Coordinates of C-alpha atoms and ligand atoms in Angstrom, one line a residue:
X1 CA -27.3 -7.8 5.8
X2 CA -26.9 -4.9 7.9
X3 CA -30.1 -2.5 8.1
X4 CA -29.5 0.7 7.1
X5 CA -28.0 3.4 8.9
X6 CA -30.5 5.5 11.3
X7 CA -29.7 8.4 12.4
X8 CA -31.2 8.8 16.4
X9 CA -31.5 12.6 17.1
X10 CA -32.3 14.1 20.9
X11 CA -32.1 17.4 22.8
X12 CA -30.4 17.0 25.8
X13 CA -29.9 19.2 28.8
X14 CA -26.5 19.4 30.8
X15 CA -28.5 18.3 33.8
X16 CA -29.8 15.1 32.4
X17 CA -26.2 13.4 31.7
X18 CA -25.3 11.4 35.4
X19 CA -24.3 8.2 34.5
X20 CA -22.0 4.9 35.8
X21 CA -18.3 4.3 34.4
X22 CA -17.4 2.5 31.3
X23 CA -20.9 0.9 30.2
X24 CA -21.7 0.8 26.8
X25 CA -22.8 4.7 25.6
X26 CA -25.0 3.1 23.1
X27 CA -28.6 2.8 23.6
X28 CA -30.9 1.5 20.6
X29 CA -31.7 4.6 19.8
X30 CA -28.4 5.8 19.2
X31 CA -25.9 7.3 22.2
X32 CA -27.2 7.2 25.5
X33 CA -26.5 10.9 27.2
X34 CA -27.2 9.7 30.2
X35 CA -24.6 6.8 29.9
X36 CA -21.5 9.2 29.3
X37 CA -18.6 9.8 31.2
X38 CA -18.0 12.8 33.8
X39 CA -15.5 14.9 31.8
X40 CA -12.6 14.9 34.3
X41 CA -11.5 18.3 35.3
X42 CA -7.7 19.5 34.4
X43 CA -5.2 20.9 36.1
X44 CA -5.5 23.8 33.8
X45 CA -8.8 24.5 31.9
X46 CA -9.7 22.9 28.9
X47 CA -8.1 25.3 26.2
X48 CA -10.3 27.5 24.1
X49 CA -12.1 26.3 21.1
X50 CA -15.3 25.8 19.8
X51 CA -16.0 22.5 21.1
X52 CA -19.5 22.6 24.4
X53 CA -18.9 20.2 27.5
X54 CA -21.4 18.2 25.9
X55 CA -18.9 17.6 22.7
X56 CA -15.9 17.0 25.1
X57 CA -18.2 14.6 27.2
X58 CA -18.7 12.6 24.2
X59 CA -15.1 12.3 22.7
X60 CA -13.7 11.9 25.9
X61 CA -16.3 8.9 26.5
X62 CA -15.5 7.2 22.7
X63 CA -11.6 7.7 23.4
X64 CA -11.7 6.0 26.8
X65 CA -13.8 2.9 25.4
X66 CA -10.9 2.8 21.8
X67 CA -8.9 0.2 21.4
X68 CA -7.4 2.7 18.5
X69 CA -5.3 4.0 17.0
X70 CA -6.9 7.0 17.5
X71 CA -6.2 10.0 14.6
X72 CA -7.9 13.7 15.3
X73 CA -7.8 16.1 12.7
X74 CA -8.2 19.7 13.2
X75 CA -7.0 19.4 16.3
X76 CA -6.6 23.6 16.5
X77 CA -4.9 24.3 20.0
X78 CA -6.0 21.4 21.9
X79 CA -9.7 21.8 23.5
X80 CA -10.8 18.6 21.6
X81 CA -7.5 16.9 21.6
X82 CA -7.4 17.2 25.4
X83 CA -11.0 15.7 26.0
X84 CA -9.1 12.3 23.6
X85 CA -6.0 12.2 25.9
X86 CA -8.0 12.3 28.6
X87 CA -10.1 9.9 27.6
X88 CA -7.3 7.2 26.3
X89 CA -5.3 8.1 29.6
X90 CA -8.2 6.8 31.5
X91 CA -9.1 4.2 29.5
X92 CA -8.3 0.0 30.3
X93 CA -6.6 -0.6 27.0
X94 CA -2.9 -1.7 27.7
X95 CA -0.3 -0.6 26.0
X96 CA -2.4 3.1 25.5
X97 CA -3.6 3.1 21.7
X98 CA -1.9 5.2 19.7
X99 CA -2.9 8.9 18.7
X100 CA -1.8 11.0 16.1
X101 CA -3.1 14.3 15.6
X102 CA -3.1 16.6 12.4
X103 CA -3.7 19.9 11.3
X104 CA -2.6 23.0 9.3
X105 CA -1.0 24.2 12.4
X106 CA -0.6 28.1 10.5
X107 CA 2.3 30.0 11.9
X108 CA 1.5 33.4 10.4
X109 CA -1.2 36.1 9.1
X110 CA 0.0 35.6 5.5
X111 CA -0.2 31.1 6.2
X112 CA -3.5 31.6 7.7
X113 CA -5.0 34.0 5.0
X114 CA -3.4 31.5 2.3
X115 CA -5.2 28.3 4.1
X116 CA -8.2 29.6 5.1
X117 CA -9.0 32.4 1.9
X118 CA -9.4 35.3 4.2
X119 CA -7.6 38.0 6.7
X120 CA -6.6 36.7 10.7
X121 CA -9.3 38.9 12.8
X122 CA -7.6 39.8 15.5
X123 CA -11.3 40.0 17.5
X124 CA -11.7 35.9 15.9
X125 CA -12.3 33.6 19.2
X126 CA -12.1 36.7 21.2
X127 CA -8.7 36.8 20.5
X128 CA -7.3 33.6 21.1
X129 CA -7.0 32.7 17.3
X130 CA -4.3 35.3 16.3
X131 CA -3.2 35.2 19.3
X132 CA -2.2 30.9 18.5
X133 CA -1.4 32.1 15.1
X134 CA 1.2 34.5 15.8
X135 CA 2.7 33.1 19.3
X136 CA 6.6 31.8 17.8
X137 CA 5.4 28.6 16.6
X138 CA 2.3 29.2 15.6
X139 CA -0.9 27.1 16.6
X140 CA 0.9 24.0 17.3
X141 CA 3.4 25.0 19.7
X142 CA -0.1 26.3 21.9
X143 CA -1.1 23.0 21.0
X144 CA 2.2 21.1 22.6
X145 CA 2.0 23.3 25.2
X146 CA -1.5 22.8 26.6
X147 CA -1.0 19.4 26.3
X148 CA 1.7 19.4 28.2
X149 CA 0.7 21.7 30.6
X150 CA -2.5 19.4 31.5
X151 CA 0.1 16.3 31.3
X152 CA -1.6 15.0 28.8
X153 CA 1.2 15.3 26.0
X154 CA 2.6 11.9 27.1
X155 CA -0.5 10.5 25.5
X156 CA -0.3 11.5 22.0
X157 CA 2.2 9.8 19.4
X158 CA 2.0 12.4 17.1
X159 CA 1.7 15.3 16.0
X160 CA 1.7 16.5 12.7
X161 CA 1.7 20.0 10.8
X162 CA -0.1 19.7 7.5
X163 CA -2.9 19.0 5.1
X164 CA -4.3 15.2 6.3
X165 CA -4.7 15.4 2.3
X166 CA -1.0 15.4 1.7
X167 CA 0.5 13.5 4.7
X168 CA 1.0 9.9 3.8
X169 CA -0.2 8.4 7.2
X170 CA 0.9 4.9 7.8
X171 CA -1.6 3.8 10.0
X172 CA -5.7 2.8 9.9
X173 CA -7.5 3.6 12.6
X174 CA -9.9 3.2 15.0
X175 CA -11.5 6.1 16.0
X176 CA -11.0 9.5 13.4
X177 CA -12.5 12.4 15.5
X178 CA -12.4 15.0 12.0
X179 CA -13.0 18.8 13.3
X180 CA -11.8 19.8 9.7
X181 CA -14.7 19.2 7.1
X182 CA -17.9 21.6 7.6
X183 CA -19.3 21.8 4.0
X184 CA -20.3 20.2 1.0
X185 CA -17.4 21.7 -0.6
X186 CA -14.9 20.4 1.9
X187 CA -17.0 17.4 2.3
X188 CA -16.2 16.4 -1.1
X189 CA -12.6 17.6 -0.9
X190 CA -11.9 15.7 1.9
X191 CA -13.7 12.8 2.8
X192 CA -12.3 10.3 0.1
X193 CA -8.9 10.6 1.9
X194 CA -10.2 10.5 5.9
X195 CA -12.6 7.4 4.6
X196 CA -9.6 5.5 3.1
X197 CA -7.8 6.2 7.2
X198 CA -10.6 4.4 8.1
X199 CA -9.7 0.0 9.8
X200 CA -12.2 -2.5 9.0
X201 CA -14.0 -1.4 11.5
X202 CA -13.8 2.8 12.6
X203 CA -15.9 4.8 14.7
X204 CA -16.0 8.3 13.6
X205 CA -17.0 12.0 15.4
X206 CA -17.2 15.1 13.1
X207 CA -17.9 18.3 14.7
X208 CA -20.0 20.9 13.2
X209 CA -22.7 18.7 11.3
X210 CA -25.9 20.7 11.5
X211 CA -28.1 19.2 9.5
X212 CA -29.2 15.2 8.5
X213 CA -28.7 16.6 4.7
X214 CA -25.0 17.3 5.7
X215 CA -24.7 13.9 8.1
X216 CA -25.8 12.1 5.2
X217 CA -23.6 13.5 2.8
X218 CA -20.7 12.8 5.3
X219 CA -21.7 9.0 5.6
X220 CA -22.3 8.7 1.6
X221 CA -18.3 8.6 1.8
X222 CA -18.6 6.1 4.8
X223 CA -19.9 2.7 5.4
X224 CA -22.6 3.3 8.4
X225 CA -23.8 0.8 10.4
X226 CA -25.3 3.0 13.1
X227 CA -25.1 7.3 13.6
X228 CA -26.0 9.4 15.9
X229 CA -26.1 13.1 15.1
X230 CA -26.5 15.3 18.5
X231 CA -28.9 18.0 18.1
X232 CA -28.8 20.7 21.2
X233 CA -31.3 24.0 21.7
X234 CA -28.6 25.7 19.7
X235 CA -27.6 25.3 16.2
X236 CA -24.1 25.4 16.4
X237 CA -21.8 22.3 16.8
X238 CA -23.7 19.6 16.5
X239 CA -21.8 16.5 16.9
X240 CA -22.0 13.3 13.8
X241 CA -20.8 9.8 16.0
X242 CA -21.1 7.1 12.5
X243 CA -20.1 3.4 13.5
X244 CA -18.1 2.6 10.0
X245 CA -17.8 -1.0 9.0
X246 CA -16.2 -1.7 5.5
X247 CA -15.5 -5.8 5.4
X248 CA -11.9 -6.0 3.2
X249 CA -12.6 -7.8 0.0
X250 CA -11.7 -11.1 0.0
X251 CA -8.3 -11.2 -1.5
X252 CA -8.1 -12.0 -5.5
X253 CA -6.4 -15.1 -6.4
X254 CA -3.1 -14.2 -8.6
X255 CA -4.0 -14.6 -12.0
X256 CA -6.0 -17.4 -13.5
X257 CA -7.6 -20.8 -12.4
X258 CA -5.2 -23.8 -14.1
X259 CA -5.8 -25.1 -17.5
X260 CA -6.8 -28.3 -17.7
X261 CA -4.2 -31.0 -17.8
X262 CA -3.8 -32.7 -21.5
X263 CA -4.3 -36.3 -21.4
X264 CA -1.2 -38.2 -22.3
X265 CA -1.8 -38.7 -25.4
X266 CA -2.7 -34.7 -26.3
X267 CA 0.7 -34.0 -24.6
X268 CA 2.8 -36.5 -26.2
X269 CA 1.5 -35.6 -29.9
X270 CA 2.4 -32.1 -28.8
X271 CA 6.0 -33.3 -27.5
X272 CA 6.3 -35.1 -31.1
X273 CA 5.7 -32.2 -32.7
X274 CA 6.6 -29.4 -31.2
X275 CA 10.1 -31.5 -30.7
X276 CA 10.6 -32.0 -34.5
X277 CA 9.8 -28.2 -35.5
X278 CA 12.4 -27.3 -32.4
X279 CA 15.0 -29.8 -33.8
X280 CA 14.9 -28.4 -37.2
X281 CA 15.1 -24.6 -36.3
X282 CA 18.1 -25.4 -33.6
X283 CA 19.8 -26.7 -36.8
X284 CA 18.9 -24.5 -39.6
X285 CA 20.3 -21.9 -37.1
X286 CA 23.6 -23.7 -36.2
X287 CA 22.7 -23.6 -32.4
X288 CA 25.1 -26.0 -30.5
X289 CA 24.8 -24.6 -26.9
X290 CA 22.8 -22.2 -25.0
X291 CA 22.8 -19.6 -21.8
X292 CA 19.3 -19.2 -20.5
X293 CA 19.0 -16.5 -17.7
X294 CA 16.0 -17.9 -15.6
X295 CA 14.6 -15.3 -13.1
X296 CA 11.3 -13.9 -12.0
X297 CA 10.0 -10.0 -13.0
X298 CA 11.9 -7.3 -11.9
X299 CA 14.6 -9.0 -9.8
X300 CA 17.5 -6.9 -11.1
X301 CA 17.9 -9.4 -14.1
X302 CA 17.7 -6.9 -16.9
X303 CA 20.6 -5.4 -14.7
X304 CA 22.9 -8.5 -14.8
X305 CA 22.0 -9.0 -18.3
X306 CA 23.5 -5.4 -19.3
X307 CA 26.7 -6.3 -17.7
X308 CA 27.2 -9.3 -19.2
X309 CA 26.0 -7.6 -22.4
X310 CA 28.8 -4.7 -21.8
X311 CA 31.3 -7.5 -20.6
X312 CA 31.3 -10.1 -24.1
X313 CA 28.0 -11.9 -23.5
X314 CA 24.8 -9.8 -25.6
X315 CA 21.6 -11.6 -25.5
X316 CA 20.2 -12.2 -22.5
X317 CA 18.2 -9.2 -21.9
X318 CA 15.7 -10.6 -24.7
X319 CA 12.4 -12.4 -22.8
X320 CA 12.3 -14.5 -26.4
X321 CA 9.5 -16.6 -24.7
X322 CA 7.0 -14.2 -23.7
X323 CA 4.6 -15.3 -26.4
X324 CA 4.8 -19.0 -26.0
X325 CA 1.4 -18.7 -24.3
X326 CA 0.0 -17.8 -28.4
X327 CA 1.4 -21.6 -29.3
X328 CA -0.7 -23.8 -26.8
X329 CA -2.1 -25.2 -29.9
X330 CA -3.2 -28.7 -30.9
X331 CA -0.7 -29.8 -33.0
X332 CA 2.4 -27.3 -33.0
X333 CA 2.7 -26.1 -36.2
X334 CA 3.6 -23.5 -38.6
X335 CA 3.4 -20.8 -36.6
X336 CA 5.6 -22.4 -33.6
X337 CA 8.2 -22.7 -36.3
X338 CA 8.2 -19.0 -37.5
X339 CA 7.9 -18.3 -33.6
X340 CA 11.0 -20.3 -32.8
X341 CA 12.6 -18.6 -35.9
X342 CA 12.4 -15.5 -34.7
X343 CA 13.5 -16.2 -31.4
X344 CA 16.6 -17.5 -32.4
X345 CA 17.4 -15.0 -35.3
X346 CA 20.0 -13.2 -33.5
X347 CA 22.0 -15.7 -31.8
X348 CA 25.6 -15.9 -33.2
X349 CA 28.7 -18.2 -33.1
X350 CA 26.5 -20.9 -32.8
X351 CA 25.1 -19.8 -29.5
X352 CA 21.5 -18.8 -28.7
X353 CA 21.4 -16.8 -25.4
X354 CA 17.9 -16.0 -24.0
X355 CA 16.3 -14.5 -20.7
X356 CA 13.5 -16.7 -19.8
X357 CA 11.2 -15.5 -17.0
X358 CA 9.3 -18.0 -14.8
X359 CA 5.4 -17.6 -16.6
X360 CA 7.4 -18.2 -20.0
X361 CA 8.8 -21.6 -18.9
X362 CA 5.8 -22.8 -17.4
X363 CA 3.7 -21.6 -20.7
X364 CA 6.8 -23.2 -23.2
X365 CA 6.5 -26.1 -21.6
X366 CA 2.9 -25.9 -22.1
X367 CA 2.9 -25.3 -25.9
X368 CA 6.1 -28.5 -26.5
X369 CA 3.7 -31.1 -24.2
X370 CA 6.3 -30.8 -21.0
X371 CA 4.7 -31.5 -17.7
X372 CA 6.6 -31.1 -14.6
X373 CA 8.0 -34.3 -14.6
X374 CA 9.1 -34.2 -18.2
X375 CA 11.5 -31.1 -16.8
X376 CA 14.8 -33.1 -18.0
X377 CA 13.6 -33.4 -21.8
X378 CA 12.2 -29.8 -21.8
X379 CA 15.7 -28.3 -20.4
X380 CA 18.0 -30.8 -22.9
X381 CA 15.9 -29.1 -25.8
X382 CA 18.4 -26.2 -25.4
X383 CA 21.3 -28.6 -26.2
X384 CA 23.8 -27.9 -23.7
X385 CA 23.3 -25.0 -22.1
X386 CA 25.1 -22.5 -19.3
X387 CA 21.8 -21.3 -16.9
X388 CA 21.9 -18.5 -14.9
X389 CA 19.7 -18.0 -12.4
X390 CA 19.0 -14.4 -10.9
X391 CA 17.0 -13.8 -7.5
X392 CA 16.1 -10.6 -5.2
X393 CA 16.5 -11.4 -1.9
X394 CA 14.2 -8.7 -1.0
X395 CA 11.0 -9.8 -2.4
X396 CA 8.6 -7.3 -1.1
X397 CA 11.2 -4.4 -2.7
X398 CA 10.9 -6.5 -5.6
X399 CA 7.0 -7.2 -5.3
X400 CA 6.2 -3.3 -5.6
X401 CA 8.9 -3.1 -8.4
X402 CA 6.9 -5.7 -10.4
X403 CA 3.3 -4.0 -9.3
X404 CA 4.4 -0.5 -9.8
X405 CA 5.7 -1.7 -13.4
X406 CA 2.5 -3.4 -14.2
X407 CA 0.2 -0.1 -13.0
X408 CA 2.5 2.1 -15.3
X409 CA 3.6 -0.1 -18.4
X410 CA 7.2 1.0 -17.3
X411 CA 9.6 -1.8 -16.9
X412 CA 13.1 0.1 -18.1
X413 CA 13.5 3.1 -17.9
X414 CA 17.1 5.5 -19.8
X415 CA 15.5 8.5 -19.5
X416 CA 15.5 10.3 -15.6
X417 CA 11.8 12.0 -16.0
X418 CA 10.4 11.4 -12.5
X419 CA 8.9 7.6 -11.8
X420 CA 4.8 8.0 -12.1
X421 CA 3.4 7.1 -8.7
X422 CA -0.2 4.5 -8.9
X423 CA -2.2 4.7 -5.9
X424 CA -1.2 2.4 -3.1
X425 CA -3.3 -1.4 -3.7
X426 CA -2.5 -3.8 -1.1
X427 CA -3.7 -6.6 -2.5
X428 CA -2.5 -5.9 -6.0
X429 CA 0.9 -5.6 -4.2
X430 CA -0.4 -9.1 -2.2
X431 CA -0.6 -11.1 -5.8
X432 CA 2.3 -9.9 -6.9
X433 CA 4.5 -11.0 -4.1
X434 CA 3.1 -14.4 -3.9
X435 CA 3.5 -14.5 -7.8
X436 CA 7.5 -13.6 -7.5
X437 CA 7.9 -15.9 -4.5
X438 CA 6.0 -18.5 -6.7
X439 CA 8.0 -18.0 -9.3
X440 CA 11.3 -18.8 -7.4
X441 CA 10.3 -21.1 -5.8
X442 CA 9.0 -23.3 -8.9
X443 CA 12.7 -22.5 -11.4
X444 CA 14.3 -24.2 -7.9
X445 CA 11.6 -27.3 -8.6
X446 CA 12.5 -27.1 -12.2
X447 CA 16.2 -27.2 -11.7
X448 CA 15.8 -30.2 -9.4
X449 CA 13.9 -32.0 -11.9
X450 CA 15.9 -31.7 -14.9
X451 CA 19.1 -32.7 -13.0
X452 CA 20.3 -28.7 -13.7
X453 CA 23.0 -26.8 -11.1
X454 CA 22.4 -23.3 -12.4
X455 CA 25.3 -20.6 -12.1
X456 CA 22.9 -18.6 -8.9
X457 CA 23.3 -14.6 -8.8
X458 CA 21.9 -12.7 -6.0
X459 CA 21.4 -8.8 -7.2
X460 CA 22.1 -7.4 -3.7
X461 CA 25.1 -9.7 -3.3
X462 CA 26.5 -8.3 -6.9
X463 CA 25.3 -4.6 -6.2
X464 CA 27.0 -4.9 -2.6
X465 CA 30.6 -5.7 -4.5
X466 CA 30.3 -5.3 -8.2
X467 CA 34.1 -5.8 -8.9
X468 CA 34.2 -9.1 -7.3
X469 CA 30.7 -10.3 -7.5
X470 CA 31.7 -9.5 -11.3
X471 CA 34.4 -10.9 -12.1
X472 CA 33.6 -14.2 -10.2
X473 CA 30.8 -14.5 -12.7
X474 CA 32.1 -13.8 -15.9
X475 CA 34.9 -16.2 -14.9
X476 CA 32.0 -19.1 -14.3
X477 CA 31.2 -18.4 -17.6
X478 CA 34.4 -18.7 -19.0
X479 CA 34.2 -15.1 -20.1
X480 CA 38.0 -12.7 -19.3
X481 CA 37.2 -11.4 -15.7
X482 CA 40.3 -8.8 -15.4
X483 CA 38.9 -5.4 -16.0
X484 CA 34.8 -5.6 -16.4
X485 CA 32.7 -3.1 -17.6
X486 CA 30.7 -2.0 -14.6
X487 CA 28.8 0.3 -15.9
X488 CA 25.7 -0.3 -18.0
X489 CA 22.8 3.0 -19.1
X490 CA 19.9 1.8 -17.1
X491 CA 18.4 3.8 -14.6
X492 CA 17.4 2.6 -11.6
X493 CA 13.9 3.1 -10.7
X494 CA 13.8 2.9 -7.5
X495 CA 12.7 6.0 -5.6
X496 CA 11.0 7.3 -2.3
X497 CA 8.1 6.4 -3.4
X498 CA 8.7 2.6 -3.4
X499 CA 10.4 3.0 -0.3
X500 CA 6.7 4.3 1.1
X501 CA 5.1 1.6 -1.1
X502 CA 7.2 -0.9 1.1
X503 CA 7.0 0.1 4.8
X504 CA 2.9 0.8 4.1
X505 CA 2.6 -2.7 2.9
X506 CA 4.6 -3.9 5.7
X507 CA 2.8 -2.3 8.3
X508 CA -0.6 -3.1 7.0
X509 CA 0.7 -6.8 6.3
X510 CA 1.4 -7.1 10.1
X511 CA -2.6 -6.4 10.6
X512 CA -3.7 -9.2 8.2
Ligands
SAM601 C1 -12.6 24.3 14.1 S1 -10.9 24.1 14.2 C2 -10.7 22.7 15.3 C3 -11.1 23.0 16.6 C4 -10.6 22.0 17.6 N1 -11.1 20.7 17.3 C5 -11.0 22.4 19.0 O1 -11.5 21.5 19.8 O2 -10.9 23.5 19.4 C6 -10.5 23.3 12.6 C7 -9.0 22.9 12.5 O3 -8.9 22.1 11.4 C8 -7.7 22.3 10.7 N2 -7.8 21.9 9.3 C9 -8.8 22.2 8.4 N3 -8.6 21.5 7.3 C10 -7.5 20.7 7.5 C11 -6.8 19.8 6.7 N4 -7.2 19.5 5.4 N5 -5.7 19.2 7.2 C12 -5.3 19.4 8.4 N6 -5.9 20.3 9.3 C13 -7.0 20.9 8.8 C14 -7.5 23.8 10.8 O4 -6.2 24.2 10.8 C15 -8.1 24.1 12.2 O5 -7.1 24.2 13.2

C-alpha cells in the first residue's frame, strides 16, 4: 500500500534556487527548489503570460526529466509551452517524447466572449490578450509563431484548436501540464476527462491552485502518490506538481470459468436421449438435408445470409440455437423436444437451414452429451448437410462491431437514425476479440473433427466483388448464379465512430 498523498508546502525566494543538472528535483519533502534547473534564456523572451520564472523553472525541469508524451492544455500564446519545449529539447530522452498542446485557441471578440462568458478588455494582460485574440489567426497563430521564433516549434507534435473535452486524443500521457481548470466548477467540468489522458503512471502540473482545499479537490479526480503544491509570498499562481499512479486492472477473463466435464456415463445418457428426441423431430418434420451457416458475431454473416435469402435460399439468418444453453439438462426431455420443434418449424421442402454461431455449437453440443471428440456424431445429426462458413478477416473491425452491439442491444439495424456511441472500454473491446478469434478458431477444430470441408466465405472478399464472389457461391450451392440479387435492406453500421474505436484500441494495444 501506498501512504497517502502529502502535500509538502514552502516559500521560496528566487535567490535560493542554484542547483546541479538533471538530479532528481524531488526531495522527501516534496520538490527540491534548490535542485531545479536554470531556466535557459531564449533567443527571444519568453512570451507573455501569467506564468513567474519560478513556474517556468519548474515545468521546464519536469519536461526535461519526461520520458512523455507530454500533453499541455491551455497552452494560451506560449510562455508555459515554451518553458516544455525547452525542457524536452534539452532533455536525454531519444527520439524527443512527443508533445501535443491544446487549447480554445479564440480567434475573435465574439469566440472569446462565447468561451470565456464575458467582453475581450482590451486593457486584459496589458494588452497582449486582445491583441492574440484579434491578430489574423487568433491566439494560436501567436502561439506558432513564438515557438517558432524561439526554435522551439520543432519540438511540439501538435497542436490543436479546441475544447480538450471534445477532442478525442489518441494518446496517454506522461506528463499533463493543465493551465485550464482554476475552480470547483471547472474542476468538476473538467477533470474526469484530463484524468482519463492520464498513463499508468502521469506526472501532473496545474497552474493556479491556491489553496490545499482546491489541490485536494483536483487530486480527488487523481490517483496521488506524492504532491507538491508551491506556495510563494504572493497569492497568485501557485503551482499543484501530483505524481499520479493508477495500476490498470487486471484484465477480465471473457466470460465464464468451464463447466465441469460430465462423466461418461452423464454424457452418454444425455447422447441417448437427447439423440432419440432429435431423431423423432427430424422426421415428424420431413428434414432430409441441412445448410448450417457457422460463423462467429458480427462477421458480416447476417449480410451473406440476406443474399442468399434474396437469391432462393431463406433461412439462414435465424440463430435457431441461441437457447440450447436452457437444455443442459439431466436427461433431455420434454422441453428439448418442443425446443427442437420450434427450431425446425419453418424449414420447407424437406430442408432445415439454420445460422449457428460458435457459443450455440459449443452449448448444443453440451445439452445432446457431444464432447469435442464426439464432433463427427454431433455434425451427422443434421443428416446431410451443405455448411457454410463465414469469417472477417478484420477481426479488431469485427471485435468493436460485436462490443459496440453488446453495449447498445443493437445488432441489425433498417432504420438510418444515427449509431449510439458507448464509451471507449479497452478491455471490454480486449474480451471480445479474443472471444471472436476463439470462436474461429474452434468451428476450424470442429470442422477437422467431424471430417466436414465447409463451403468458406470471407465478407471482405465478397464485399470487394459481389458479382463474382456471388455468383461463385450460389453456384457451390447449386443455387442459379446468372443474375443475383445484390441488394439486400440492411444498413450497414459501420460509422466514424468505429473507425476511432479501432485506431484507439490499436494504439493503446501497442502499449500493453
Ligand atoms: C491562463 S491561460 C494559459 C496560460 C499559459 N499556460 C501561459 O503560460 O501563458 C488558460 C488557457 O486555457 C485555455 N482553456 C481553458 N479551458 C480549456 C479547455 N476546456 N480546452 C482547451 N483549452 C482551454 C484557454 O483558451 C486559455 O488560453
Amino acid at each position: 500500500m501506498l501512504p497517502p498523498a502529502q502535500t509538502r508546502s514552502r516559500s521560496f525566494e528566487m535567490a535560493d534556487i542554484e542547483g546541479p543538472v538533471l538530479i532528481d528535483p524531488w526531495d522527501k519533502d516534496g520538490l527540491a527548489l534548490d535542485r531545479l534547473d536554470p531556466l535557459p534564456a531564449l533567443p527571444f523572451r519568453y512570451p507573455d503570460g501569467w506564468m513567474r520564472p519560478i513556474e517556468l523553472r519548474i515545468l521546464y525541469t519536469l519536461a526535461r526529466r519526461s520520458a512523455g508524451p507530454v500533453l499541455e492544455v491551455g497552452s494560451w500564446i506560449g510562455r508555459s509551452s515554451s518553458a516544455i519545449a525547452a525542457g524536452l529539447r534539452d532533455g536525454v530522452c531519444d527520439p524527443k517524447p512527443v508533445y501535443d498542446i491544446i487549447d480554445f485557441g479564440p480567434c475573435s471578440a465574439a469566440e472569446w466572449q462565447q468561451r470565456f462568458g464575458q467582453k475581450l478588455n482590451i486593457e486584459m494582460g496589458g494588452g497582449h490578450v486582445a491583441a492574440a485574440v484579434l491578430h489574423p489567426g487568433g491566439s494560436m497563430a501567436v502561439l506558432i509563431d513564438n515557438m517558432r521564433r524561439n526554435d522551439l516549434l520543432g519540438h511540439v507534435t501538435s497542436i490543436i484548436r479546441g475544447d480538450v473535452l471534445e477532442t478525442p486524443l489518441g494518446r496517454r500521457y506522461g506528463m499533463i501540464f493543465c493551465d485550464a481548470v482554476h475552480g470547483e466548477v471547472e474542476a468538476k467540468r473538467t477533470m474526469p476527462a484530463i484524468a482519463a489522458l492520464a498513463a499508468e503512471r502521469a506526472l501532473f502540473v496545474f497552474d493556479d491552485v491556491t489553496t490545499e482545499a482546491f489541490a485536494d479537490t483536483i487530486c480527488s479526480y487523481l490517483k496521488p502518490v506524492r504532491r507538491f503544491l508551491l506556495s510563494g509570498k504572493d497569492t497568485y499562481g501557485k503551482l499543484l506538481v501530483v505524481e499520479h499512479h493508477a495500476p490498470a486492472a487486471p484484465a477480465k477473463p471473457a466470460g465464464s470459468a468451464p463447466r465441469p466435464v460430465p462423466s461418461l456415463e452423464t454424457a452418454r445418457q444425455r447422447r441417448a436421449a437427447a439423440g432419440a428426441i432429435w431423431r423423432d423431430t427430424f422426421a415428424a418434420h420431413g428434414i432430409e438435408r441441412s445448410v448450417i451457416l457457422a460463423s462467429t458475431f458480427r462477421s458480416g454473416s447476417t449480410y451473406v445470409s440476406s443474399l442468399l435469402a434474396a437469391n432462393g435460399l431463406p433461412g439462414l439468418s435465424h440463430e435457431r440455437f441461441a437457447d440450447a444453453w436452457r437444455h443442459i439438462v439431466d436427461p433431455p426431455g420434454e422441453a428439448f423436444g418442443a425446443f427442437l420443434n420450434t427450431a425446425l418449424s419453418d424449414a420447407h421442402g424437406g430442408c432445415f437451414a439454420t445460422k449457428l454461431m460458435w457459443p450455440h455449437l459449443a452449448r448444443l453440443a453440451e445439452a445432446t452429451g457431444h464432447g469435442r471428440d464426439e464432433a463427427a456424431d454431433l455434425g451427422a445429426l443434421f443428416r446431410p448437410a451443405r455448411w457454410i462458413q463465414v469469417c472477417r478477416a478484420d477481426k479488431v473491425a469485427q471485435a468493436v462491431s460485436f462490443w459496440r452491439a453488446k453495449m447498445t442491444g443493437r445488432w441489425q439495424v433498417y432504420a438510418t437514425e444515427a449509431e449510439p456511441e458507448p464509451e471507449y472500454d479497452f478491455l471490454a473491446i480486449r474480451n471480445a476479440l479474443h472471444e471472436i478469434e476463439l470462436g474461429d478458431r474452434l468451428w476450424d477444430d470442429f470442422f477437422a473433427r467431424a471430417g466436414i470441408e465447409p463451403l468458406r466465405v470471407t465478407y471482405e472478399a465478397l464485399v470487394a466483388d459481389l458479382p463474382g464472389g456471388l455468383s461463385e457461391l450460389l453456384s457451390a450451392l447449386g443455387l442459379p448464379a446468372e443474375v443475383p440479387a445484390e441488394r439486400v435492406g440492411l444498413r450497414r453500421q459501420r460509422d466514424s465512430y468505429s473507425k476511432a474505436l479501432q485506431e484507439r484500441f490499436l494504439g493503446d494495444f501497442y502499449r500493453v
